[in-house]
């Protein structure tokens, strides 16, 4: 549970992960980690997503260039959107339809270009829907079959669907950044600032890793050791957000490959085109996961 809530408490506070993290009871043998988690949970309560770029080298200089950088990025993206290339012609037609006035993409970027804060609620709803793979695919199919009335030919899937999703995700990313900025302006004086949080937790990495390692050596249970390994990974991943030298990805990976990446480390499994495991392979999956996690715990 700790491994699942540390990162979202900072980057996706709308999930209310901090509410789960607050009452989480750690053993008395992990006081440093407990204090670390308390600071993360307190910051998550602010409901303002952390921007890791703020801690990167040179970020302070970039912050003084003005507040129109996001709007300029959106305008540039919108100008090149008509030149987006797709491997399947129907996908290109869906993309074109979505750019028309009052259509999906147009409605997503217009509030940003007009700086219309009254549209925050509707933007949040659109982001939530477009971030769901199943809803996104239904929207593609609805536009393709019902709006554009294409009756013949295969459905938009595979690579063409991924291309549509990747291109749309960029607009969603802009919308999220704009909403964070709008809401952050009203919450700057509330609670702990990102820099204050960094001062509280930076420099504690070594102590917490030693604390986890010592606790792990005293645990005979394989399940507990696996849980500690997941906790260690989550801690290192979260701590890296505050590292001025760490590289922050500029694009969010596709969720399905991201969630299934570890499955590639199980040689006995065969994944389908959708990165899923066949029902007949569940026994092999469980055994493979057990061996994989046991191997990580032994390191």
XYZ file of C-alpha atoms in Angstrom:
299
model
C 0.000 0.000 0.000
C 2.877 2.344 0.783
C 4.484 1.581 -2.586
C 1.200 2.352 -4.343
C 0.551 5.709 -2.653
C 3.905 7.548 -2.405
C 4.176 8.610 -6.065
C 0.464 9.445 -6.636
C 0.370 11.585 -3.479
C 2.745 13.990 -5.226
C 1.977 13.682 -8.940
C -1.724 12.745 -8.908
C -3.181 14.215 -5.703
C -6.719 14.050 -7.131
C -6.553 10.292 -6.487
C -6.625 11.139 -2.756
C -3.652 8.840 -2.261
C -2.477 11.023 0.635
C -5.651 10.116 2.553
C -4.537 6.477 2.371
C -0.956 7.346 3.263
C -1.832 9.359 6.404
C -3.244 6.548 8.573
C -0.737 4.004 7.255
C 0.970 2.450 10.272
C 4.668 1.635 9.918
C 6.565 -0.441 12.429
C 8.564 1.386 15.108
C 11.701 0.053 13.411
C 11.162 2.390 10.423
C 10.925 5.888 12.028
C 12.795 7.695 9.223
C 10.562 6.264 6.537
C 7.485 7.093 8.640
C 8.537 10.749 8.900
C 9.285 10.848 5.161
C 5.812 9.484 4.364
C 4.184 12.019 6.685
C 5.766 14.913 4.776
C 4.645 13.424 1.442
C 1.092 12.932 2.729
C 0.938 16.503 4.091
C 1.979 17.887 0.729
C -0.511 15.647 -1.102
C -3.319 17.123 0.995
C -2.798 20.441 -0.816
C -4.218 18.862 -3.982
C -1.625 20.625 -6.155
C 0.416 18.257 -8.313
C 4.171 18.513 -7.894
C 6.108 19.743 -10.933
C 9.480 17.934 -10.888
C 10.849 20.332 -13.520
C 10.862 23.067 -10.879
C 13.859 21.423 -9.183
C 15.902 20.827 -12.314
C 19.083 22.718 -13.124
C 18.223 25.968 -14.875
C 14.528 25.777 -14.029
C 14.623 28.965 -11.946
C 15.903 30.932 -14.930
C 13.261 29.500 -17.209
C 10.534 30.457 -14.741
C 11.260 34.145 -15.365
C 10.590 34.016 -19.086
C 6.931 34.814 -18.569
C 3.638 33.018 -18.116
C 2.894 32.514 -21.794
C 5.243 29.559 -22.443
C 2.435 27.024 -22.160
C 0.131 29.007 -24.437
C 2.924 29.252 -27.019
C 3.532 25.498 -26.818
C -0.170 24.839 -27.363
C -0.297 27.221 -30.322
C 2.717 25.497 -31.901
C 1.183 22.069 -31.358
C -2.152 23.172 -32.787
C -0.447 24.569 -35.888
C 1.319 21.297 -36.634
C -1.656 19.066 -35.735
C -2.971 18.981 -39.353
C 0.357 17.434 -40.431
C 0.071 14.518 -38.003
C 0.790 11.264 -39.868
C -1.281 8.090 -39.373
C -0.755 4.583 -40.721
C -4.502 4.110 -41.401
C -6.552 6.637 -43.409
C -9.715 6.383 -41.226
C -7.627 7.366 -38.187
C -6.471 10.511 -40.026
C -10.120 11.393 -40.750
C -11.034 10.978 -37.074
C -8.123 13.250 -36.139
C -9.305 15.850 -38.637
C -12.865 15.677 -37.311
C -11.697 16.152 -33.730
C -9.959 19.406 -34.685
C -13.150 21.030 -35.969
C -14.789 23.763 -33.834
C -16.559 22.414 -30.739
C -15.131 18.939 -31.362
C -12.984 16.942 -28.953
C -9.512 18.448 -29.477
C -10.780 21.934 -30.215
C -12.705 21.945 -26.920
C -9.604 20.667 -25.118
C -7.158 23.372 -26.208
C -9.456 26.412 -26.638
C -9.727 27.192 -22.877
C -5.921 27.181 -22.692
C -5.499 29.478 -25.681
C -8.162 31.827 -24.303
C -7.055 31.389 -20.667
C -10.685 30.719 -19.724
C -10.630 29.473 -16.109
C -14.406 28.967 -16.190
C -13.798 25.821 -18.246
C -11.668 24.028 -15.644
C -14.460 21.679 -14.516
C -15.353 20.603 -18.059
C -11.662 20.148 -18.900
C -11.184 17.866 -15.903
C -14.075 15.701 -17.074
C -12.632 15.507 -20.586
C -9.179 14.589 -19.253
C -10.600 11.831 -17.069
C -12.487 10.306 -19.987
C -9.643 10.550 -22.492
C -7.212 9.008 -19.994
C -9.323 5.862 -19.868
C -8.274 3.428 -22.626
C -11.726 1.881 -23.005
C -13.485 5.247 -23.225
C -10.914 6.552 -25.701
C -11.433 3.553 -27.981
C -15.219 3.984 -27.802
C -14.855 7.663 -28.728
C -12.688 6.741 -31.725
C -15.245 4.151 -32.855
C -18.170 6.554 -32.326
C -16.501 9.254 -34.427
C -15.459 6.777 -37.112
C -18.727 4.859 -37.456
C -21.466 7.215 -36.219
C -20.194 10.700 -37.022
C -18.145 10.033 -40.154
C -20.443 7.101 -41.098
C -17.734 4.771 -42.328
C -19.437 1.398 -42.776
C -16.866 -0.780 -44.536
C -13.387 -1.852 -43.533
C -11.651 -2.831 -40.319
C -11.999 -0.942 -37.075
C -9.298 1.528 -36.060
C -7.012 -0.515 -33.819
C -3.416 -1.507 -33.212
C -0.808 0.970 -34.407
C -3.343 3.472 -35.799
C -5.206 3.569 -32.474
C -1.929 4.026 -30.586
C -0.999 6.908 -32.908
C -4.320 8.626 -32.182
C -3.901 8.073 -28.465
C -0.318 9.356 -28.404
C -1.243 12.482 -30.360
C -4.259 13.155 -28.136
C -2.222 12.583 -24.992
C -0.093 15.610 -25.838
C -3.187 17.826 -25.772
C -4.270 16.194 -22.506
C -0.817 16.930 -21.060
C -1.186 20.605 -21.955
C -4.645 20.695 -20.370
C -3.342 19.168 -17.144
C -0.467 21.649 -16.960
C -2.821 24.559 -17.501
C -5.255 23.344 -14.820
C -2.399 22.811 -12.363
C -1.196 26.350 -13.002
C -4.671 27.841 -12.601
C -5.386 25.974 -9.374
C -1.862 26.442 -8.064
C -2.200 30.220 -8.282
C -5.049 30.049 -5.777
C -3.241 27.690 -3.407
C 0.288 29.088 -3.270
C -0.138 30.269 0.291
C -1.746 27.059 1.555
C 0.385 24.380 3.195
C 3.924 23.328 2.406
C 5.559 24.591 -0.792
C 7.479 22.209 -3.091
C 10.788 23.762 -2.027
C 9.891 23.418 1.663
C 9.026 19.758 1.067
C 12.375 19.203 -0.633
C 14.217 20.739 2.321
C 12.381 18.408 4.697
C 13.165 15.182 2.825
C 16.324 15.770 0.791
C 19.458 14.182 2.213
C 17.562 11.384 3.968
C 17.851 8.819 1.191
C 20.857 6.981 2.650
C 19.346 6.704 6.117
C 16.038 5.361 4.837
C 17.716 2.814 2.545
C 19.813 1.569 5.455
C 16.707 1.399 7.630
C 14.852 -0.673 5.022
C 17.844 -2.975 4.450
C 18.273 -3.636 8.192
C 14.573 -4.355 8.614
C 14.606 -6.677 5.602
C 17.474 -8.750 7.035
C 15.356 -9.522 10.081
C 12.354 -10.721 8.073
C 12.158 -14.451 7.307
C 8.902 -14.091 5.367
C 9.285 -13.991 1.584
C 6.054 -11.985 1.284
C 7.338 -9.324 3.676
C 10.639 -9.143 1.785
C 8.766 -8.716 -1.506
C 6.711 -5.924 0.036
C 9.875 -4.218 1.253
C 11.412 -4.450 -2.226
C 8.329 -2.746 -3.718
C 8.531 -0.116 -0.983
C 12.218 0.504 -1.726
C 11.514 0.971 -5.446
C 8.656 3.382 -4.768
C 10.816 5.389 -2.363
C 13.711 5.697 -4.846
C 11.329 6.636 -7.664
C 9.663 9.292 -5.501
C 12.943 10.695 -4.175
C 14.241 11.077 -7.753
C 11.517 13.671 -8.398
C 13.478 16.120 -6.237
C 16.864 15.394 -7.799
C 18.028 18.408 -9.875
C 20.151 16.126 -12.071
C 17.540 13.430 -12.730
C 15.925 13.406 -16.177
C 12.156 13.771 -16.201
C 10.385 12.152 -19.197
C 8.730 14.723 -21.461
C 5.929 12.361 -22.505
C 3.807 9.992 -20.498
C 4.227 6.378 -21.659
C 1.267 4.380 -22.901
C -0.346 2.873 -19.788
C -0.778 -0.705 -20.994
C 2.899 -1.325 -21.936
C 3.974 0.563 -18.814
C 1.887 -1.604 -16.502
C 2.934 -4.818 -18.225
C 6.655 -4.105 -18.619
C 7.655 -6.508 -15.841
C 5.798 -9.321 -17.603
C 8.486 -9.216 -20.301
C 10.936 -10.439 -17.673
C 9.084 -13.756 -17.402
C 10.434 -15.879 -20.311
C 7.637 -18.452 -20.069
C 4.927 -15.891 -20.890
C 3.698 -14.880 -24.326
C 1.900 -11.533 -24.550
C -0.623 -10.693 -27.254
C -0.755 -7.484 -29.332
C -2.646 -5.748 -26.523
C 0.069 -6.666 -23.957
C -2.318 -9.066 -22.251
C -1.927 -12.631 -21.006
C -4.254 -15.365 -22.228
C -6.562 -16.968 -19.662
C -4.916 -20.339 -20.127
C -1.599 -18.813 -18.991
C -2.724 -17.591 -15.557
C -1.043 -20.479 -13.732
C 2.217 -19.815 -15.551
C 1.795 -16.095 -14.853
C 1.435 -16.574 -11.101
C 4.403 -18.915 -10.924
C 6.497 -16.563 -13.062
C 5.585 -13.548 -10.909
C 6.415 -15.475 -7.744
C 9.883 -16.372 -9.076
C 10.482 -12.827 -10.360
C 9.585 -11.189 -7.040
C 11.498 -13.796 -5.058
C 14.574 -13.047 -7.172
C 14.213 -9.296 -6.504
C 13.794 -9.894 -2.781
C 17.000 -11.917 -2.627
C 19.130 -9.105 -4.146
